[in-house]
Amino acid sequence: LCLVLAGPLRRAYAPHLGAAVDALRAARPVQVVQAFGFVPQEDVATYFRLADLVLAPYPQHLASSGIVLLAAAAGRPVLATDRGLVGAFLR
């Protein structure tokens, strides 16, 4: 399994995410690629084409999601909330 974490990351989340990634690596044979920060537009489509599954981690998110639309354009399944516009798009 290869998990790619790409895009901007809030500084407050970094310690928690780092601990979670360390625990995951210790428990499972997984490769975690961390590409935090700005992702150039020309690289975005590549990430989506290479994915087997796209995760849209939006708890309590009621608006639209560019991630869902980009995944659909690449023909990739999405794991996301069933609420708001994201849920409507996925249904």
Short mmCIF file of N, CA, C and O in Angstrom, two decimals, residues 31-81:
data_model
loop_
_atom_site.label_atom_id
_atom_site.label_comp_id
_atom_site.label_asym_id
_atom_site.label_seq_id
_atom_site.Cartn_x
_atom_site.Cartn_y
_atom_site.Cartn_z
N GLN A 31 3.89 2.36 2.53
CA GLN A 31 4.78 3.46 2.14
C GLN A 31 3.95 4.73 2.22
O GLN A 31 2.84 4.78 1.67
N VAL A 32 4.45 5.75 2.88
CA VAL A 32 3.74 7.02 2.99
C VAL A 32 4.60 8.10 2.34
O VAL A 32 5.72 8.35 2.77
N VAL A 33 4.06 8.71 1.30
CA VAL A 33 4.73 9.79 0.60
C VAL A 33 4.08 11.09 1.05
O VAL A 33 2.86 11.24 0.93
N GLN A 34 4.88 12.00 1.59
CA GLN A 34 4.35 13.26 2.08
C GLN A 34 4.82 14.39 1.17
O GLN A 34 6.02 14.64 1.07
N ALA A 35 3.87 15.02 0.51
CA ALA A 35 4.17 16.13 -0.40
C ALA A 35 3.34 17.32 0.05
O ALA A 35 2.41 17.74 -0.63
N PHE A 36 3.67 17.84 1.22
CA PHE A 36 2.89 18.94 1.78
C PHE A 36 3.29 20.26 1.15
O PHE A 36 4.42 20.44 0.73
N GLY A 37 2.35 21.16 1.10
CA GLY A 37 2.59 22.46 0.51
C GLY A 37 1.86 22.59 -0.81
O GLY A 37 1.03 21.76 -1.19
N PHE A 38 2.17 23.64 -1.51
CA PHE A 38 1.51 23.93 -2.77
C PHE A 38 1.84 22.85 -3.81
O PHE A 38 2.99 22.46 -3.96
N VAL A 39 0.83 22.39 -4.49
CA VAL A 39 1.01 21.43 -5.58
C VAL A 39 0.76 22.18 -6.88
O VAL A 39 -0.36 22.67 -7.12
N PRO A 40 1.77 22.29 -7.74
CA PRO A 40 1.58 23.00 -9.01
C PRO A 40 0.46 22.38 -9.83
O PRO A 40 0.27 21.15 -9.84
N GLN A 41 -0.30 23.21 -10.50
CA GLN A 41 -1.46 22.76 -11.28
C GLN A 41 -1.10 21.63 -12.25
O GLN A 41 -1.85 20.68 -12.41
N GLU A 42 0.08 21.72 -12.86
CA GLU A 42 0.46 20.68 -13.83
C GLU A 42 0.71 19.32 -13.17
O GLU A 42 0.71 18.29 -13.83
N ASP A 43 0.90 19.29 -11.84
CA ASP A 43 1.12 18.03 -11.12
C ASP A 43 -0.17 17.44 -10.56
O ASP A 43 -0.23 16.26 -10.24
N VAL A 44 -1.20 18.27 -10.42
CA VAL A 44 -2.44 17.83 -9.79
C VAL A 44 -3.05 16.65 -10.54
O VAL A 44 -3.39 15.62 -9.94
N ALA A 45 -3.21 16.77 -11.84
CA ALA A 45 -3.82 15.70 -12.62
C ALA A 45 -3.03 14.39 -12.51
O ALA A 45 -3.62 13.31 -12.48
N THR A 46 -1.72 14.49 -12.41
CA THR A 46 -0.88 13.29 -12.28
C THR A 46 -1.20 12.55 -10.99
O THR A 46 -1.33 11.32 -10.99
N TYR A 47 -1.31 13.28 -9.90
CA TYR A 47 -1.66 12.63 -8.62
C TYR A 47 -2.98 11.86 -8.75
O TYR A 47 -3.09 10.73 -8.29
N PHE A 48 -3.96 12.47 -9.38
CA PHE A 48 -5.26 11.82 -9.51
C PHE A 48 -5.21 10.63 -10.45
O PHE A 48 -5.82 9.60 -10.18
N ARG A 49 -4.47 10.72 -11.54
CA ARG A 49 -4.36 9.59 -12.47
C ARG A 49 -3.66 8.40 -11.82
O ARG A 49 -3.97 7.25 -12.14
N LEU A 50 -2.71 8.65 -10.94
CA LEU A 50 -1.96 7.57 -10.30
C LEU A 50 -2.72 6.92 -9.15
O LEU A 50 -2.36 5.83 -8.70
N ALA A 51 -3.76 7.57 -8.67
CA ALA A 51 -4.48 7.08 -7.49
C ALA A 51 -5.41 5.92 -7.83
O ALA A 51 -6.00 5.87 -8.91
N ASP A 52 -5.52 4.98 -6.91
CA ASP A 52 -6.54 3.94 -7.00
C ASP A 52 -7.80 4.38 -6.28
O ASP A 52 -8.90 3.94 -6.59
N LEU A 53 -7.64 5.25 -5.28
CA LEU A 53 -8.74 5.76 -4.47
C LEU A 53 -8.37 7.16 -4.01
O LEU A 53 -7.22 7.39 -3.63
N VAL A 54 -9.33 8.06 -4.03
CA VAL A 54 -9.10 9.43 -3.57
C VAL A 54 -9.87 9.63 -2.27
O VAL A 54 -11.06 9.33 -2.19
N LEU A 55 -9.18 10.12 -1.26
CA LEU A 55 -9.79 10.42 0.03
C LEU A 55 -10.01 11.93 0.12
O LEU A 55 -9.09 12.71 -0.10
N ALA A 56 -11.24 12.33 0.43
CA ALA A 56 -11.57 13.73 0.62
C ALA A 56 -11.95 13.91 2.09
O ALA A 56 -13.10 13.76 2.47
N PRO A 57 -10.97 14.20 2.94
CA PRO A 57 -11.20 14.24 4.39
C PRO A 57 -11.84 15.55 4.85
O PRO A 57 -11.18 16.44 5.38
N TYR A 58 -13.12 15.67 4.62
CA TYR A 58 -13.85 16.89 4.98
C TYR A 58 -14.89 16.61 6.06
O TYR A 58 -16.07 16.47 5.76
N PRO A 59 -14.51 16.55 7.32
CA PRO A 59 -15.53 16.37 8.36
C PRO A 59 -16.36 17.65 8.49
O PRO A 59 -15.81 18.75 8.46
N GLN A 60 -17.65 17.51 8.57
CA GLN A 60 -18.57 18.64 8.73
C GLN A 60 -18.51 19.64 7.58
O GLN A 60 -18.80 20.81 7.74
N HIS A 61 -18.08 19.21 6.40
CA HIS A 61 -17.95 20.09 5.24
C HIS A 61 -19.24 20.04 4.45
O HIS A 61 -19.66 18.98 4.00
N LEU A 62 -19.88 21.18 4.26
CA LEU A 62 -21.18 21.19 3.60
C LEU A 62 -21.13 21.80 2.20
O LEU A 62 -22.11 21.78 1.48
N ALA A 63 -20.00 22.34 1.80
CA ALA A 63 -19.88 22.99 0.50
C ALA A 63 -19.41 22.01 -0.56
O ALA A 63 -19.37 20.81 -0.35
N SER A 64 -19.04 22.53 -1.71
CA SER A 64 -18.54 21.73 -2.82
C SER A 64 -17.09 21.32 -2.57
O SER A 64 -16.48 21.76 -1.61
N SER A 65 -16.55 20.49 -3.46
CA SER A 65 -15.17 20.04 -3.32
C SER A 65 -14.53 19.88 -4.68
O SER A 65 -14.99 19.08 -5.50
N GLY A 66 -13.44 20.60 -4.90
CA GLY A 66 -12.68 20.43 -6.12
C GLY A 66 -12.06 19.06 -6.20
O GLY A 66 -11.89 18.50 -7.29
N ILE A 67 -11.73 18.46 -5.05
CA ILE A 67 -11.13 17.13 -5.02
C ILE A 67 -12.09 16.12 -5.64
O ILE A 67 -11.68 15.27 -6.44
N VAL A 68 -13.35 16.21 -5.29
CA VAL A 68 -14.34 15.27 -5.83
C VAL A 68 -14.45 15.43 -7.34
O VAL A 68 -14.51 14.44 -8.08
N LEU A 69 -14.47 16.66 -7.81
CA LEU A 69 -14.59 16.89 -9.25
C LEU A 69 -13.35 16.41 -10.00
O LEU A 69 -13.46 15.82 -11.08
N LEU A 70 -12.16 16.65 -9.45
CA LEU A 70 -10.92 16.18 -10.09
C LEU A 70 -10.86 14.66 -10.12
O LEU A 70 -10.41 14.07 -11.11
N ALA A 71 -11.31 14.02 -9.04
CA ALA A 71 -11.33 12.55 -9.01
C ALA A 71 -12.30 12.01 -10.06
O ALA A 71 -11.99 11.04 -10.75
N ALA A 72 -13.44 12.65 -10.19
CA ALA A 72 -14.41 12.22 -11.20
C ALA A 72 -13.83 12.38 -12.60
O ALA A 72 -13.99 11.49 -13.45
N ALA A 73 -13.14 13.47 -12.85
CA ALA A 73 -12.53 13.70 -14.16
C ALA A 73 -11.49 12.63 -14.48
O ALA A 73 -11.31 12.25 -15.63
N ALA A 74 -10.80 12.14 -13.44
CA ALA A 74 -9.79 11.09 -13.63
C ALA A 74 -10.40 9.69 -13.57
O ALA A 74 -9.70 8.70 -13.75
N GLY A 75 -11.71 9.61 -13.28
CA GLY A 75 -12.37 8.32 -13.21
C GLY A 75 -11.99 7.52 -11.99
O GLY A 75 -11.97 6.29 -12.03
N ARG A 76 -11.72 8.20 -10.88
CA ARG A 76 -11.28 7.51 -9.66
C ARG A 76 -12.37 7.53 -8.60
O ARG A 76 -13.09 8.52 -8.45
N PRO A 77 -12.52 6.45 -7.84
CA PRO A 77 -13.50 6.44 -6.75
C PRO A 77 -13.05 7.36 -5.62
O PRO A 77 -11.86 7.62 -5.44
N VAL A 78 -14.04 7.85 -4.87
CA VAL A 78 -13.78 8.79 -3.79
C VAL A 78 -14.37 8.27 -2.50
O VAL A 78 -15.50 7.78 -2.47
N LEU A 79 -13.62 8.39 -1.43
CA LEU A 79 -14.10 8.10 -0.09
C LEU A 79 -14.23 9.44 0.61
O LEU A 79 -13.24 10.15 0.79
N ALA A 80 -15.48 9.82 0.97
CA ALA A 80 -15.73 11.13 1.55
C ALA A 80 -17.02 11.10 2.37
O ALA A 80 -17.73 10.08 2.39
N THR A 81 -17.33 12.22 2.96
CA THR A 81 -18.55 12.36 3.73
C THR A 81 -19.78 12.22 2.83
O THR A 81 -19.71 12.45 1.62
#
